[in-house]
Tab-separated table of C-alpha atoms in Angstrom:
chain	number	residue	atom	x	y	z
A	1	UNK	CA	96.710	118.207	94.098
A	2	UNK	CA	93.698	119.507	96.068
A	3	UNK	CA	93.878	120.671	99.683
A	4	UNK	CA	92.545	117.377	101.016
A	5	UNK	CA	95.247	115.393	99.218
A	6	UNK	CA	97.871	117.954	100.231
A	7	UNK	CA	96.738	117.613	103.829
A	8	UNK	CA	97.042	113.843	103.501
A	9	UNK	CA	100.598	114.210	102.152
A	10	UNK	CA	101.396	116.356	105.186
A	11	UNK	CA	99.970	113.660	107.484
A	12	UNK	CA	102.375	111.212	105.801
A	13	UNK	CA	105.268	113.663	106.247
A	14	UNK	CA	104.322	114.549	109.802
A	15	UNK	CA	104.059	110.878	110.759
A	16	UNK	CA	107.621	110.305	109.570
A	17	UNK	CA	109.225	113.507	110.852
A	18	UNK	CA	108.779	113.104	114.601
A	19	UNK	CA	111.116	110.207	115.239
A	20	UNK	CA	113.629	111.083	112.542
A	21	UNK	CA	114.249	114.708	113.419
A	22	UNK	CA	115.158	113.629	116.926
A	23	UNK	CA	116.939	110.359	116.176
A	24	UNK	CA	118.882	111.058	112.966
A	25	UNK	CA	121.411	113.548	114.421
A	26	UNK	CA	122.038	111.175	117.336
A	27	UNK	CA	122.746	108.133	115.150
A	28	UNK	CA	124.142	109.547	111.875
A	29	UNK	CA	126.195	112.659	112.626
A	30	UNK	CA	129.147	110.695	114.019
A	31	UNK	CA	129.665	108.869	110.686
A	32	UNK	CA	130.067	112.021	108.621
A	33	UNK	CA	127.695	113.834	106.327
A	34	UNK	CA	128.313	112.068	103.025
A	35	UNK	CA	127.941	108.461	104.160
A	36	UNK	CA	124.917	109.411	106.227
A	37	UNK	CA	123.310	111.202	103.268
A	38	UNK	CA	123.795	108.277	100.877
A	39	UNK	CA	122.365	105.787	103.349
A	40	UNK	CA	119.392	108.063	104.064
A	41	UNK	CA	118.553	108.466	100.350
A	42	UNK	CA	118.761	104.697	99.839
A	43	UNK	CA	116.467	104.044	102.817
A	44	UNK	CA	114.011	106.698	101.588
A	45	UNK	CA	113.851	105.137	98.122
A	46	UNK	CA	113.263	101.618	99.452
A	47	UNK	CA	110.696	102.822	101.965
A	48	UNK	CA	108.767	104.841	99.389
A	49	UNK	CA	108.543	101.871	97.042
A	50	UNK	CA	107.332	99.640	99.882
A	51	UNK	CA	104.662	102.272	100.600
A	52	UNK	CA	103.591	102.215	96.945
A	53	UNK	CA	103.231	98.433	97.167
A	54	UNK	CA	100.952	98.879	100.179
A	55	UNK	CA	98.990	101.495	98.235
A	56	UNK	CA	98.563	99.007	95.381
A	57	UNK	CA	97.354	96.316	97.782
A	58	UNK	CA	94.971	98.763	99.459
A	59	UNK	CA	93.245	99.988	96.290
A	60	UNK	CA	93.068	96.540	94.674
A	61	UNK	CA	91.649	94.967	97.832
A	62	UNK	CA	88.914	97.576	98.014
A	63	UNK	CA	90.397	99.568	100.887
A	64	UNK	CA	89.505	99.595	104.565
A	65	UNK	CA	90.039	101.739	107.648
A	66	UNK	CA	93.020	99.685	108.753
A	67	UNK	CA	95.424	96.979	107.651
A	68	UNK	CA	93.144	94.369	109.224
A	69	UNK	CA	90.603	94.361	106.352
A	70	UNK	CA	93.245	94.483	103.616
A	71	UNK	CA	95.228	91.596	105.129
A	72	UNK	CA	92.078	89.482	105.430
A	73	UNK	CA	91.138	90.071	101.788
A	74	UNK	CA	94.625	89.380	100.408
A	75	UNK	CA	96.410	86.964	102.766
A	76	UNK	CA	93.544	85.100	104.442
A	77	UNK	CA	93.019	84.577	108.168
A	78	UNK	CA	96.595	83.427	108.823
A	79	UNK	CA	98.088	86.476	107.134
A	80	UNK	CA	95.539	88.685	108.866
A	81	UNK	CA	96.590	87.345	112.268
A	82	UNK	CA	100.311	87.845	111.570
A	83	UNK	CA	99.771	91.330	110.101
A	84	UNK	CA	97.649	92.429	113.047
A	85	UNK	CA	100.198	91.141	115.544
A	86	UNK	CA	103.048	92.981	113.817
A	87	UNK	CA	100.984	96.148	113.412
A	88	UNK	CA	99.993	96.310	117.061
A	89	UNK	CA	103.573	95.691	118.198
A	90	UNK	CA	104.844	98.403	115.848
A	91	UNK	CA	102.273	101.065	116.641
A	92	UNK	CA	102.553	100.522	120.379
A	93	UNK	CA	106.376	100.791	120.185
A	94	UNK	CA	106.131	103.992	118.120
A	95	UNK	CA	103.551	105.568	120.415
A	96	UNK	CA	105.721	104.663	123.407
A	97	UNK	CA	108.695	106.400	121.757
A	98	UNK	CA	106.678	109.541	121.007
A	99	UNK	CA	105.222	109.663	124.511
A	100	UNK	CA	108.746	109.314	125.959
A	101	UNK	CA	110.091	112.067	123.693
A	102	UNK	CA	107.166	114.371	124.450
A	103	UNK	CA	107.509	113.832	128.200
A	104	UNK	CA	111.208	114.714	128.060
A	105	UNK	CA	110.524	117.854	126.031
A	106	UNK	CA	107.515	119.060	128.010
A	107	UNK	CA	109.350	118.494	131.273
A	108	UNK	CA	112.183	120.760	130.106
A	109	UNK	CA	109.770	123.452	128.902
A	110	UNK	CA	107.812	123.381	132.164
A	111	UNK	CA	111.037	123.645	134.144
A	112	UNK	CA	111.968	126.837	132.286
A	113	UNK	CA	108.601	128.284	133.261
A	114	UNK	CA	109.234	127.423	136.914
A	115	UNK	CA	106.793	124.510	136.911
A	116	UNK	CA	108.057	121.183	138.171
A	117	UNK	CA	106.231	118.144	136.800
A	118	UNK	CA	107.271	114.519	136.877
A	119	UNK	CA	107.822	112.381	133.783
A	120	UNK	CA	104.768	110.347	134.726
A	121	UNK	CA	102.547	113.414	134.908
A	122	UNK	CA	103.891	114.677	131.585
A	123	UNK	CA	103.347	111.336	129.837
A	124	UNK	CA	99.812	110.876	131.151
A	125	UNK	CA	98.762	114.455	130.374
A	126	UNK	CA	100.169	114.403	126.844
A	127	UNK	CA	98.591	111.035	126.007
A	128	UNK	CA	95.123	111.794	127.338
A	129	UNK	CA	94.811	115.276	125.800
A	130	UNK	CA	96.287	114.507	122.364
A	131	UNK	CA	94.229	111.307	122.260
A	132	UNK	CA	91.054	113.411	122.232
A	133	UNK	CA	92.105	114.860	118.866
A	134	UNK	CA	92.476	111.355	117.439
A	135	UNK	CA	88.996	110.385	118.624
A	136	UNK	CA	87.570	113.437	116.814
A	137	UNK	CA	88.268	111.821	113.420
A	138	UNK	CA	90.586	111.987	110.393
A	139	UNK	CA	89.070	115.248	109.105
A	140	UNK	CA	89.952	117.091	112.322
A	141	UNK	CA	93.427	115.527	112.372
A	142	UNK	CA	93.970	116.643	108.756
A	143	UNK	CA	93.029	120.282	109.409
A	144	UNK	CA	94.980	120.544	112.675
A	145	UNK	CA	97.989	118.736	111.191
A	146	UNK	CA	98.169	121.214	108.279
A	147	UNK	CA	98.423	124.181	110.663
A	148	UNK	CA	100.935	122.444	112.933
A	149	UNK	CA	103.027	121.283	109.973
A	150	UNK	CA	103.439	124.778	108.521
A	151	UNK	CA	104.362	126.173	111.959
A	152	UNK	CA	106.849	123.315	112.336
A	153	UNK	CA	108.496	124.026	108.966
A	154	UNK	CA	108.586	127.767	109.762
A	155	UNK	CA	110.317	127.091	113.092
A	156	UNK	CA	112.813	124.742	111.399
A	157	UNK	CA	113.566	127.369	108.736
A	158	UNK	CA	114.051	130.058	111.398
A	159	UNK	CA	116.350	127.734	113.374
A	160	UNK	CA	118.485	127.091	110.283
A	161	UNK	CA	118.740	130.847	109.663
A	162	UNK	CA	119.899	131.490	113.247
A	163	UNK	CA	122.485	128.699	112.939
A	164	UNK	CA	123.971	129.961	109.647
A	165	UNK	CA	126.464	132.478	111.171
A	166	UNK	CA	128.293	129.741	113.094
A	167	UNK	CA	128.002	127.099	110.379
A	168	UNK	CA	131.394	125.572	109.564
A	169	UNK	CA	131.825	124.025	106.113
A	170	UNK	CA	134.932	122.236	107.412
A	171	UNK	CA	132.737	120.210	109.725
A	172	UNK	CA	130.915	118.650	106.771
A	173	UNK	CA	133.885	116.481	105.867
A	174	UNK	CA	134.527	115.452	109.479
A	175	UNK	CA	134.096	111.781	110.364
A	176	UNK	CA	134.175	110.793	114.040
A	177	UNK	CA	133.391	107.103	113.538
A	178	UNK	CA	134.859	105.220	110.535
A	179	UNK	CA	133.157	101.920	111.353
A	180	UNK	CA	130.906	101.365	108.312
A	181	UNK	CA	129.398	98.280	109.929
A	182	UNK	CA	128.133	100.486	112.760
A	183	UNK	CA	126.728	102.870	110.141
A	184	UNK	CA	124.772	100.037	108.516
A	185	UNK	CA	123.399	99.083	111.938
A	186	UNK	CA	121.602	102.440	112.047
A	187	UNK	CA	119.448	101.388	109.064
A	188	UNK	CA	116.529	100.174	111.208
A	189	UNK	CA	116.309	103.520	113.040
A	190	UNK	CA	116.490	105.373	109.701
A	191	UNK	CA	113.803	103.124	108.259
A	192	UNK	CA	111.607	103.931	111.254
A	193	UNK	CA	112.248	107.621	110.546
A	194	UNK	CA	110.494	107.152	107.193
A	195	UNK	CA	107.881	104.862	108.734
A	196	UNK	CA	104.706	106.492	107.503
A	197	UNK	CA	103.213	103.455	105.729
A	198	UNK	CA	100.835	102.660	108.578
A	199	UNK	CA	98.675	105.692	107.699
A	200	UNK	CA	98.090	104.703	104.057
A	201	UNK	CA	94.906	102.599	104.553
A	202	UNK	CA	93.328	105.390	106.620
A	203	UNK	CA	94.260	108.048	104.040
A	204	UNK	CA	92.992	105.973	101.105
A	205	UNK	CA	89.651	105.648	102.915
A	206	UNK	CA	89.690	109.390	103.707
A	207	UNK	CA	90.407	110.269	100.037
A	208	UNK	CA	87.927	107.776	98.614
A	209	UNK	CA	87.048	110.089	95.736
A	210	UNK	CA	90.683	110.505	94.560
A	211	UNK	CA	92.092	108.790	91.478
A	212	UNK	CA	94.855	106.180	91.762
A	213	UNK	CA	97.347	108.615	90.229
A	214	UNK	CA	96.470	111.245	92.823
A	215	UNK	CA	96.927	108.706	95.622
A	216	UNK	CA	100.305	107.701	94.183
A	217	UNK	CA	101.429	111.344	94.039
A	218	UNK	CA	100.153	111.844	97.593
A	219	UNK	CA	102.489	109.090	98.814
A	220	UNK	CA	105.524	110.293	96.836
A	221	UNK	CA	105.169	113.950	97.890
A	222	UNK	CA	104.602	112.878	101.486
A	223	UNK	CA	107.801	110.796	101.478
A	224	UNK	CA	110.032	113.425	99.833
A	225	UNK	CA	109.248	116.211	102.325
A	226	UNK	CA	110.815	114.303	105.278
A	227	UNK	CA	113.920	113.508	103.183
A	228	UNK	CA	114.506	117.212	102.447
A	229	UNK	CA	113.904	118.174	106.088
A	230	UNK	CA	116.186	115.409	107.392
A	231	UNK	CA	119.028	116.418	105.060
A	232	UNK	CA	118.755	120.107	106.007
A	233	UNK	CA	118.682	119.222	109.688
A	234	UNK	CA	121.637	116.819	109.410
A	235	UNK	CA	123.662	119.521	107.613
A	236	UNK	CA	122.825	121.987	110.394
A	237	UNK	CA	123.759	119.606	113.215
A	238	UNK	CA	127.042	118.448	111.651
A	239	UNK	CA	127.971	122.002	110.650
A	240	UNK	CA	127.377	123.529	114.085
A	241	UNK	CA	128.310	120.970	116.755
A	242	UNK	CA	131.784	119.808	117.696
A	243	UNK	CA	132.732	116.108	118.116
A	244	UNK	CA	132.306	116.201	121.892
A	245	UNK	CA	128.795	117.578	121.615
A	246	UNK	CA	127.856	115.048	118.934
A	247	UNK	CA	129.052	112.180	121.105
A	248	UNK	CA	126.957	113.371	124.061
A	249	UNK	CA	123.590	113.423	122.255
A	250	UNK	CA	121.406	110.907	124.091
A	251	UNK	CA	117.941	112.445	124.088
A	252	UNK	CA	115.702	115.302	123.003
A	253	UNK	CA	116.800	117.545	125.860
A	254	UNK	CA	120.487	117.062	124.994
A	255	UNK	CA	119.854	118.090	121.401
A	256	UNK	CA	118.151	121.327	122.438
A	257	UNK	CA	120.746	122.107	125.124
A	258	UNK	CA	123.595	121.665	122.610
A	259	UNK	CA	122.252	124.557	120.512
A	260	UNK	CA	121.158	126.939	123.269
A	261	UNK	CA	124.599	128.536	123.586
A	262	UNK	CA	124.176	130.007	120.069
A	263	UNK	CA	121.150	132.083	121.013
A	264	UNK	CA	118.272	131.955	123.457
A	265	UNK	CA	115.966	132.116	120.436
A	266	UNK	CA	117.349	128.873	119.031
A	267	UNK	CA	116.455	126.899	122.131
A	268	UNK	CA	112.888	128.202	122.009
A	269	UNK	CA	112.487	127.623	118.263
A	270	UNK	CA	113.966	124.154	118.501
A	271	UNK	CA	111.690	123.282	121.405
A	272	UNK	CA	108.674	124.386	119.322
A	273	UNK	CA	109.901	122.442	116.314
A	274	UNK	CA	110.679	119.188	118.126
A	275	UNK	CA	107.432	119.416	120.062
A	276	UNK	CA	105.394	119.782	116.867
A	277	UNK	CA	107.406	117.055	115.126
A	278	UNK	CA	106.547	114.664	117.936
A	279	UNK	CA	102.920	115.772	117.949
A	280	UNK	CA	102.376	115.326	114.200
A	281	UNK	CA	104.003	111.887	114.315
A	282	UNK	CA	101.906	110.937	117.313
A	283	UNK	CA	98.767	112.009	115.420
A	284	UNK	CA	99.614	109.871	112.385
A	285	UNK	CA	100.537	106.729	114.305
A	286	UNK	CA	97.712	107.071	116.839
A	287	UNK	CA	95.219	107.625	114.000
A	288	UNK	CA	96.374	104.354	112.429
A	289	UNK	CA	96.009	102.416	115.672
A	290	UNK	CA	92.660	104.039	116.465
A	291	UNK	CA	91.262	103.162	113.020
A	292	UNK	CA	92.731	99.670	113.235
A	293	UNK	CA	90.859	99.158	116.507
A	294	UNK	CA	87.666	100.519	114.958
A	295	UNK	CA	88.140	98.170	112.002
A	296	UNK	CA	88.732	95.123	114.213
A	297	UNK	CA	86.410	95.603	117.165
A	298	UNK	CA	83.699	97.924	115.785
A	299	UNK	CA	83.188	99.616	119.162
A	300	UNK	CA	82.160	103.168	120.078
A	301	UNK	CA	84.657	106.027	120.361
A	302	UNK	CA	85.096	105.757	124.136
A	303	UNK	CA	85.988	102.052	124.057
A	304	UNK	CA	88.227	102.542	121.002
A	305	UNK	CA	89.975	105.473	122.755
A	306	UNK	CA	90.780	103.267	125.763
A	307	UNK	CA	91.937	100.349	123.596
A	308	UNK	CA	94.201	102.664	121.601
A	309	UNK	CA	96.047	104.529	124.345
A	310	UNK	CA	96.174	102.397	127.481
A	311	UNK	CA	98.942	99.963	126.402
A	312	UNK	CA	101.323	102.590	124.902
A	313	UNK	CA	100.923	104.735	128.025
A	314	UNK	CA	101.637	101.819	130.368
A	315	UNK	CA	104.626	100.814	128.228
A	316	UNK	CA	106.087	104.316	128.268
A	317	UNK	CA	105.803	104.497	132.049
A	318	UNK	CA	107.983	101.393	132.314
A	319	UNK	CA	110.483	102.402	129.596
A	320	UNK	CA	111.781	105.748	130.816
A	321	UNK	CA	114.961	107.038	129.046
A	322	UNK	CA	114.712	104.362	126.327
A	323	UNK	CA	113.738	106.571	123.356
A	324	UNK	CA	116.338	105.261	120.875
A	325	UNK	CA	116.067	101.664	122.119
A	326	UNK	CA	112.305	101.639	121.549
A	327	UNK	CA	112.800	103.088	118.045
A	328	UNK	CA	115.284	100.296	117.293
A	329	UNK	CA	112.757	97.624	118.286
A	330	UNK	CA	110.097	99.381	116.218
A	331	UNK	CA	112.447	99.390	113.219
A	332	UNK	CA	112.769	95.599	113.196
A	333	UNK	CA	108.992	95.119	113.430
A	334	UNK	CA	108.436	97.764	110.759
A	335	UNK	CA	110.651	95.893	108.279
A	336	UNK	CA	108.486	92.799	108.594
A	337	UNK	CA	105.224	94.730	108.438
A	338	UNK	CA	105.998	97.484	105.943
A	339	UNK	CA	108.208	95.581	103.460
A	340	UNK	CA	107.452	91.863	103.553
A	341	UNK	CA	103.688	92.053	104.242
A	342	UNK	CA	102.895	94.470	101.342
A	343	UNK	CA	105.231	92.432	99.131
A	344	UNK	CA	103.281	89.252	99.952
A	345	UNK	CA	99.967	91.058	99.407
A	346	UNK	CA	100.962	92.430	96.009
A	347	UNK	CA	102.499	89.140	94.867
A	348	UNK	CA	99.299	87.276	95.690
A	349	UNK	CA	97.070	89.934	94.117
A	350	UNK	CA	99.089	89.997	90.897
A	351	UNK	CA	98.995	86.205	90.666
A	352	UNK	CA	95.219	86.045	90.821
A	353	UNK	CA	93.999	89.510	89.859
A	354	UNK	CA	90.812	90.000	87.868
A	355	UNK	CA	90.431	92.278	84.871
A	356	UNK	CA	88.861	94.896	87.167
A	357	UNK	CA	91.727	94.920	89.677
A	358	UNK	CA	94.276	94.955	86.843
A	359	UNK	CA	92.991	98.416	85.918
A	360	UNK	CA	93.755	99.789	89.389
A	361	UNK	CA	97.119	101.240	90.428
A	362	UNK	CA	100.111	98.928	90.016
A	363	UNK	CA	103.451	99.970	91.518
A	364	UNK	CA	106.042	100.678	88.844
A	365	UNK	CA	108.971	98.399	88.040
A	366	UNK	CA	107.358	94.996	87.651
A	367	UNK	CA	109.121	91.868	88.934
A	368	UNK	CA	112.627	93.440	89.137
A	369	UNK	CA	111.358	95.993	91.658
A	370	UNK	CA	109.610	93.270	93.655
A	371	UNK	CA	112.984	91.523	93.883
A	372	UNK	CA	114.579	94.829	94.926
A	373	UNK	CA	111.976	95.262	97.667
A	374	UNK	CA	112.662	91.733	98.914
A	375	UNK	CA	116.418	92.367	99.007
A	376	UNK	CA	115.827	95.748	100.667
A	377	UNK	CA	113.924	94.022	103.470
A	378	UNK	CA	116.659	91.400	103.838
A	379	UNK	CA	119.270	94.178	104.034
A	380	UNK	CA	117.364	95.934	106.810
A	381	UNK	CA	116.986	92.735	108.822
A	382	UNK	CA	120.654	91.820	108.267
A	383	UNK	CA	121.694	95.266	109.479
A	384	UNK	CA	120.278	94.345	112.897
A	385	UNK	CA	121.928	90.921	113.037
A	386	UNK	CA	125.521	91.702	111.977
């Protein structure tokens, strides 16, 4: 895998990691390590296969900067309209969540430095400045994301090392909440934590010279890195926090504060890590929305910049302290967009594919795996309705 493809895998990983590293301890730790691990692996497998279906649809449809072109070529104008509506709702919800998380984190960091800034100031500043990186193009995002990702992994590794002395193996078998129905209800948030599929059209266009096998490996590697990081982080949280602390986790600041009593270094490292996790996720999601707007409206960078960031910023200003709630809404939309839409695209393409498209990448598993993907989507929707 060349550096460009590796960078693209890290964009996939970084897009997923932001929400999950913050949300997973808050929603899973109470149910115990083993049940949480099994559910996370199942969600990762289903999500990765759905991403491979979208990859198949993208390469067979001839690609495009955003989902708009692919939906038009595979599902017609009606499918294009539905896909665009779902995509905009999803990306705006995700950007709102990342802006909210970043504002909370930056506010805490500024306070430690003796600088008092309001949530509104933090949200506006973060959105406007990071948005400039998105407008610079995918190549710039790739190079910056690589550097940020390696710093993020280094800070996570250092945090885990600092936490090892107080790690309690007895905590791993502890279950605070035995309600398995409540565990299943967390599936939408977990699915959102692996929600990197929105970047695939942009990355296929960016890696236009890559083979189908290389693109497939790019997706798989990009999806496995978040799984490993999530499992390590979940082990660390469950092994180091007591039941009272786990029950009090409501936001990013609470998560950092819960670990600060171990060492002053841990608070700083964790602040760096969570900040970079949010930033890399913001880059991936914002890149998808920016390219979708370019694909749809074909405007210059200034107009596209405004179209991309104004609604998420306004939404975040009106949704203070709703980080997990916004992720839950995004999870429901993501199921429809990232499971059922690619499934419909691939089904239609396979029904009417030409000899040329038949030679392009086809997701493994045939019809049985298409049925699995359908049932996976139904499971995720049902988890929000029970």
